[in-house]
Short mmCIF file of C-alpha atoms and ligand atoms in Angstrom, two decimals:
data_model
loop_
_atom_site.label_atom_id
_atom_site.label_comp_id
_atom_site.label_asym_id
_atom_site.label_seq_id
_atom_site.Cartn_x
_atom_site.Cartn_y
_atom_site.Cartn_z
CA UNK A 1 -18.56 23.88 8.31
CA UNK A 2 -18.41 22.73 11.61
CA UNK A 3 -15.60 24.18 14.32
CA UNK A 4 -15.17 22.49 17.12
CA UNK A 5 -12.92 23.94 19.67
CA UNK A 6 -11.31 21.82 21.76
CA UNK A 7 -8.90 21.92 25.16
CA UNK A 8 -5.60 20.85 23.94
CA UNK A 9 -3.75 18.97 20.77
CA UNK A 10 -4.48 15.82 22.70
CA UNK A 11 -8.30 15.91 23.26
CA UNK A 12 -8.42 16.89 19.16
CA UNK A 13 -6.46 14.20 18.58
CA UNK A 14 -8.94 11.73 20.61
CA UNK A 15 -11.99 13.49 19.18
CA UNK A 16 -10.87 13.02 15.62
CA UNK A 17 -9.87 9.34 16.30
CA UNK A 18 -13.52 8.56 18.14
CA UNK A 19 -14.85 10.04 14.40
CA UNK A 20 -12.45 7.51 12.44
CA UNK A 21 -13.24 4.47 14.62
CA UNK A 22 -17.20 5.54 14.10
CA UNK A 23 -16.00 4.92 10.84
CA UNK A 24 -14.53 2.02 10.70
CA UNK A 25 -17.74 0.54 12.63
CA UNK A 26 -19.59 1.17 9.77
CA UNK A 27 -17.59 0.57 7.09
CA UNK A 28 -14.12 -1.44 8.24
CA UNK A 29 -12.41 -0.82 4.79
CA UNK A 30 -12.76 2.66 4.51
CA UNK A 31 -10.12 4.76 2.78
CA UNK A 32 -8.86 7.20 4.85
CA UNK A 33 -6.73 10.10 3.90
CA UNK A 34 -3.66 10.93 5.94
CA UNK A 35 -2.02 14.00 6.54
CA UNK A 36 1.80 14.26 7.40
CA UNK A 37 3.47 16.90 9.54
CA UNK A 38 3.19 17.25 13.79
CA UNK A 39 -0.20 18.47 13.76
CA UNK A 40 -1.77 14.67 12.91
CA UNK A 41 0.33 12.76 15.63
CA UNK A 42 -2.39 13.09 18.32
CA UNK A 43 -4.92 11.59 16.14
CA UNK A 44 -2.92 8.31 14.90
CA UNK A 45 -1.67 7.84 18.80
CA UNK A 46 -5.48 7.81 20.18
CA UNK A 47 -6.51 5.56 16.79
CA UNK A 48 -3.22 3.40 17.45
CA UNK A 49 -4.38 3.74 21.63
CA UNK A 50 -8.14 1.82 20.78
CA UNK A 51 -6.99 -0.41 18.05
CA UNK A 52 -4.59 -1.94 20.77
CA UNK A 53 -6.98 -1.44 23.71
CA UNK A 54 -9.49 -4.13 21.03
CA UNK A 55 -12.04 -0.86 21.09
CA UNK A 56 -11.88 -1.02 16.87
CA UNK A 57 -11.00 -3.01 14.10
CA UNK A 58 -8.53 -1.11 11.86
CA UNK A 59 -7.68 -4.34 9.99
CA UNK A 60 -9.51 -4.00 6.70
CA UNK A 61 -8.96 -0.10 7.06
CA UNK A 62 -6.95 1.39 3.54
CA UNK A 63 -4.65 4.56 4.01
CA UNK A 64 -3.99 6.66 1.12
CA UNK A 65 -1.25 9.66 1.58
CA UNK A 66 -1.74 13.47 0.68
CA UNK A 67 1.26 14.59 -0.36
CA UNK A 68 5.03 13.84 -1.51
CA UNK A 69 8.61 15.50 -1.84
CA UNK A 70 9.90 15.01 -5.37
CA UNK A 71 13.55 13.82 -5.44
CA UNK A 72 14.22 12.19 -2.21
CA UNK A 73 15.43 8.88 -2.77
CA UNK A 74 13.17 5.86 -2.74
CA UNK A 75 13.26 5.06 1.18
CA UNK A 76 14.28 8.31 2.44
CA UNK A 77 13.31 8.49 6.18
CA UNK A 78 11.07 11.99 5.68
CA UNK A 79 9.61 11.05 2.49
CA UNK A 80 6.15 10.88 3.15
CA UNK A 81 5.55 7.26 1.97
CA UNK A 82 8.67 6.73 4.76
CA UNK A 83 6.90 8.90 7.73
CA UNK A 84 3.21 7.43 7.08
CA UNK A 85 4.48 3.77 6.50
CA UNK A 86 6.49 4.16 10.06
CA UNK A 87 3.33 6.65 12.00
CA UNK A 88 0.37 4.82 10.56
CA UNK A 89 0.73 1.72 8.03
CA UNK A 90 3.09 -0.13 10.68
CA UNK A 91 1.61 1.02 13.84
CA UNK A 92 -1.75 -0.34 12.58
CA UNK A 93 -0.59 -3.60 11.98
CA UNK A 94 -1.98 -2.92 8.26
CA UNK A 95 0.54 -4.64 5.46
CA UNK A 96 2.22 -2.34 2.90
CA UNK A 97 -0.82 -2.75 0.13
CA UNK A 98 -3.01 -1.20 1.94
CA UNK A 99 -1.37 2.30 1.77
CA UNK A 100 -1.90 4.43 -1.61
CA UNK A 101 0.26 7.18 -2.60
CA UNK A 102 2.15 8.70 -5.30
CA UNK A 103 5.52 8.44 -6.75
CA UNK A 104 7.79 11.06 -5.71
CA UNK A 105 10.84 9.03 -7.07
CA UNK A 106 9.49 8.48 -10.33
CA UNK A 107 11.13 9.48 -13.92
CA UNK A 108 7.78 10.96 -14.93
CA UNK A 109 6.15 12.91 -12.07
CA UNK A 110 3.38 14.41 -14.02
CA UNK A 111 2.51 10.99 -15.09
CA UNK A 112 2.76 10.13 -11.77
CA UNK A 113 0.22 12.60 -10.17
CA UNK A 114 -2.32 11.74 -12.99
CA UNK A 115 -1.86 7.97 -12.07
CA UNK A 116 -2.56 8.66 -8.29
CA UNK A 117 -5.42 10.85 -8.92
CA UNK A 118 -6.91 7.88 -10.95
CA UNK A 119 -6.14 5.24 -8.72
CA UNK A 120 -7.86 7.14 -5.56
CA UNK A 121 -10.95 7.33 -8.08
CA UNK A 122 -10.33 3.78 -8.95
CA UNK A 123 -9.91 2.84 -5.16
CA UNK A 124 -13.71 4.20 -4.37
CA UNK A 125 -13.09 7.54 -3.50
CA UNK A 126 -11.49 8.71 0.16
CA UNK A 127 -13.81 8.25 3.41
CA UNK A 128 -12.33 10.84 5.53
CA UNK A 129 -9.13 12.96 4.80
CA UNK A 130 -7.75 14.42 7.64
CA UNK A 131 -5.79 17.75 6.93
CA UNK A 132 -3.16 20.04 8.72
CA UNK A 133 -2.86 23.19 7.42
CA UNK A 134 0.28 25.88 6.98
CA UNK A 135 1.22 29.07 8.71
CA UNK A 136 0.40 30.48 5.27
CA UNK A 137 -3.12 28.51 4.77
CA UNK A 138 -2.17 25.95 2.38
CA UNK A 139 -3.79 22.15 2.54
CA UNK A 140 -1.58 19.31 1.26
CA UNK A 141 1.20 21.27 -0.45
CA UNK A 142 -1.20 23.36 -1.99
CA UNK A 143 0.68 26.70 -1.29
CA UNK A 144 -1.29 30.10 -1.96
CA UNK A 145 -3.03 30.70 -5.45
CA UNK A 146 -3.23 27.13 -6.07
CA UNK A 147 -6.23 26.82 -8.26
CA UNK A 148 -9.59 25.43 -6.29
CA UNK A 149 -9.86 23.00 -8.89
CA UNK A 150 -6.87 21.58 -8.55
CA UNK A 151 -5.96 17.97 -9.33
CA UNK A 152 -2.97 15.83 -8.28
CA UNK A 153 0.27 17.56 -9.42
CA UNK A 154 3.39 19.07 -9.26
CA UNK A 155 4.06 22.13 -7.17
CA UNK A 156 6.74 24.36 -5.74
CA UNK A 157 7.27 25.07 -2.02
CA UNK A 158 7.04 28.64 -0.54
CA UNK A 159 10.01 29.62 0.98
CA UNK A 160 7.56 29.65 4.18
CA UNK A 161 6.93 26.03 3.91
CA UNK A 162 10.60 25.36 3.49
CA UNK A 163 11.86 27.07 6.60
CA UNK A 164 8.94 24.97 8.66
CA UNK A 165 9.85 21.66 7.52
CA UNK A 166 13.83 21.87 7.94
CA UNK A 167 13.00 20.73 11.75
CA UNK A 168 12.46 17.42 9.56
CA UNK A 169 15.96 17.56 7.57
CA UNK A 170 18.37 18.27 10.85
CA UNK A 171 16.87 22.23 10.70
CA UNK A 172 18.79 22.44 6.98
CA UNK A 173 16.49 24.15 4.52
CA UNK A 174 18.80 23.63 1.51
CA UNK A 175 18.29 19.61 2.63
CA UNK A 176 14.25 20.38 2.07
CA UNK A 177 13.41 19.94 -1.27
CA UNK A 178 11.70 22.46 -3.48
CA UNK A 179 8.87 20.24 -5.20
CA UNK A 180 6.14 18.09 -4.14
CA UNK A 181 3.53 15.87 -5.72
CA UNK A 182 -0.33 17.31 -3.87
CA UNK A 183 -3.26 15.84 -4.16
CA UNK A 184 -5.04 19.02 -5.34
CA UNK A 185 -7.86 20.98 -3.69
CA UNK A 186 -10.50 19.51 -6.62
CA UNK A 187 -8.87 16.10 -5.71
CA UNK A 188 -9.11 16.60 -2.06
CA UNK A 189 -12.55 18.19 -2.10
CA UNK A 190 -14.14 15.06 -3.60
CA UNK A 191 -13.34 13.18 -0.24
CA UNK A 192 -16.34 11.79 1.45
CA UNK A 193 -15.65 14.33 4.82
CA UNK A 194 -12.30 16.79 5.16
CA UNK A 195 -11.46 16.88 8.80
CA UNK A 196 -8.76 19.68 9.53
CA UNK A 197 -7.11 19.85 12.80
CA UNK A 198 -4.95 22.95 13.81
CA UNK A 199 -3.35 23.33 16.76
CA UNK A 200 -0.81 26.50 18.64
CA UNK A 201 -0.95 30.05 17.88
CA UNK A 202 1.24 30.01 14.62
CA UNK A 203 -2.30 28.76 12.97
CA UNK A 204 -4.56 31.45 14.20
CA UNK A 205 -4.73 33.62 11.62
CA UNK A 206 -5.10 30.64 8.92
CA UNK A 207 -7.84 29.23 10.51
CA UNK A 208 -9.50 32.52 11.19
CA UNK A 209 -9.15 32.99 7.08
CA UNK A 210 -9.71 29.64 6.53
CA UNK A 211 -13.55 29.73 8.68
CA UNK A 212 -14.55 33.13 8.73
CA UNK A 213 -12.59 35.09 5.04
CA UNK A 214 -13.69 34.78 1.68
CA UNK A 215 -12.80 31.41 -0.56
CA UNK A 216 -9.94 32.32 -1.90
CA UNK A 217 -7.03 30.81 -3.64
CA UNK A 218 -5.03 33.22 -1.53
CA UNK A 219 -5.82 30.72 1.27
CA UNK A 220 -6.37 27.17 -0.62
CA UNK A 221 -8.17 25.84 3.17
CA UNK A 222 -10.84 28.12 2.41
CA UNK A 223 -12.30 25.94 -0.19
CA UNK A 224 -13.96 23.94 3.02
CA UNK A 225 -16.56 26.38 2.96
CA UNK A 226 -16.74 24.96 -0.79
CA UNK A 227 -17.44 21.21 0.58
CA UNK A 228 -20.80 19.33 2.39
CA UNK A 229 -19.40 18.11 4.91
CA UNK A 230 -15.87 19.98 6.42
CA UNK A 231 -15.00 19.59 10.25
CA UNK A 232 -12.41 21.81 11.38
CA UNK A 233 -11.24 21.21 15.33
CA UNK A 234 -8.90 23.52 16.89
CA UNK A 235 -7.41 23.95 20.00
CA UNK A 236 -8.23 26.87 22.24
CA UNK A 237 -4.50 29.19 20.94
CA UNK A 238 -5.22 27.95 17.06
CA UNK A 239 -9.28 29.56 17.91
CA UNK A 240 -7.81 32.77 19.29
CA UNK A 241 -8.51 34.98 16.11
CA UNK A 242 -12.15 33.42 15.49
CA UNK A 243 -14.64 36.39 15.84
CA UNK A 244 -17.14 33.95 16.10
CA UNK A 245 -15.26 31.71 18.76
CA UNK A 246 -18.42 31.86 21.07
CA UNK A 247 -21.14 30.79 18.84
CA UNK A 248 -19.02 27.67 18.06
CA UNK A 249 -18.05 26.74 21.75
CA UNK A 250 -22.15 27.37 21.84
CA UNK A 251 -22.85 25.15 18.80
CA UNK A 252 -20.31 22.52 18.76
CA UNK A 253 -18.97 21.64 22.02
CA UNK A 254 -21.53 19.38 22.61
CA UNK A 255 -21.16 16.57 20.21
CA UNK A 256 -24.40 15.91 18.27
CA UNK A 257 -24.38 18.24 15.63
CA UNK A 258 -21.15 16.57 14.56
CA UNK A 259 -21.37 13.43 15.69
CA UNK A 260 -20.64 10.77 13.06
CA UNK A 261 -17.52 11.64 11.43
P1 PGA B 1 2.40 20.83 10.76
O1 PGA B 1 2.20 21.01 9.19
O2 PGA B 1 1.29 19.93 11.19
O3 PGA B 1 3.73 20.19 10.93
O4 PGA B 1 2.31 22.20 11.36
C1 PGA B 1 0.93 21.26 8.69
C2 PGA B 1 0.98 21.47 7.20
O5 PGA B 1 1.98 21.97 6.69
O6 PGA B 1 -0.02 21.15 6.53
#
């Protein structure tokens, strides 16, 4: 796994969206996976920043989401499909069928998971997923004791998650809903690179288990240590907890070893 530990949410953000653009150099329709949430926003701003600026092509570029709220309706502002469409799809200048992602709205959810598990198989596999994680370790919605072999599915928020997402729902938890469609850890492991940012203090302690505790469902992130090629970047308050904080700055900080993202 490689750390890198970086100044601020803003220089992550840049760092992750050099990696993506490296990408896209090399191969301009590559599916990449998209995380929702505040943690991400850095990234698609510096991506959005060079695709305007005529540094990289993003036109060919596919976007397939992570996750989903069951039961909003069909256009709801914070569905996911709603929120990447708006931060991502749109801002790209990419049209509508480019974007992948399940049906959160649909009559049969579990029908719907196993046809957007299929179709990302079907689709060639994602390039590069970029991940947040949760104050209690979880990756997509896949909240604690989700099995590591998870595949697209139905799940049930914590309470945790629930009381940090009603900033998104006017700070009214009973307006959050309770299920979600998530790509599941087996699903998300078989992405070509995992890149998880973290940023503030509220995510010290999951990335210190996530990077440095045992792989365990207890904290689903910990199943990068499970995959070839995981990049984790965190700002300096989201490293505070990492015993081995030092030996990354030493390893990491200067590019090459993970160049290439
Ligand atoms: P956040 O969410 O980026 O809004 O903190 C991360 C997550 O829940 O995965």
């Amino acid at each position: 796994m490689e750390v890198v530990i970086v100044k601020d949410a803003k220089a992550g953000g840049e760092l992750i969206a050099d990696g993506i653009a490296d990408l896209l150099r090399r191969k301009p329709d590559a599916l990449l996976g998209v995380a929702t949430g505040s943690t991400p926003l850095p990234i698609y701003d510096a991506l959005i920043a060079q695709v305007s600026a005529g540094s990289v092509d993003a036109s060919r570029a596919r976007i397939a989401q992570l996750d989903e709220y069951v039961g909003l309706p069909s256009g709801h502002p914070e569905s996911y499909r709603s929120t990447v469409l708006r931060q991502v799809v749109e801002p790209l200048g990419l049209s509508p069928e480019a974007f992948m992602g399940p049906d959160g709205s649909a009559e049969d959810v579990l029908a719907a998971c196993e046809a957007y598990d299929r179709a990302l198989s079907e689709a060639g596999g994602v390039d590069l997923q970029i991940l947040g994680i949760g104050t209690d370790g979880h990756i997509g919605f896949n909240e604690p004791c989700s099995s590591l072999a998870s595949r697209t599915r139905i799940k049930t928020l914590t309470e945790q998650t629930r009381v940090d997402n009603a900033r998104f729902f006017d700070n009214d938890i009973e307006q959050v809903p309770h299920h979600v469609i998530t790509q599941g850890i087996g699903t998300i492991l078989e992405a070509r690179h995992l890149v998880l940012l973290a940023t503030g203090e509220g995510k010290a302690e999951a990335v210190a288990q996530t990077v440095e505790g045992p792989v365990a469902a207890l904290v689903p992130a910990s199943a990068l240590q499970l995959h070839p090629h995981a990049t984790v970047v965190v700002d300096e308050a989201a490293a505070s907890k990492l015993k081995l904080a030092d030996y990354f700055r030493h390893t990491f900080a200067n590019k090459p070893a993970w160049q290439g993202i």
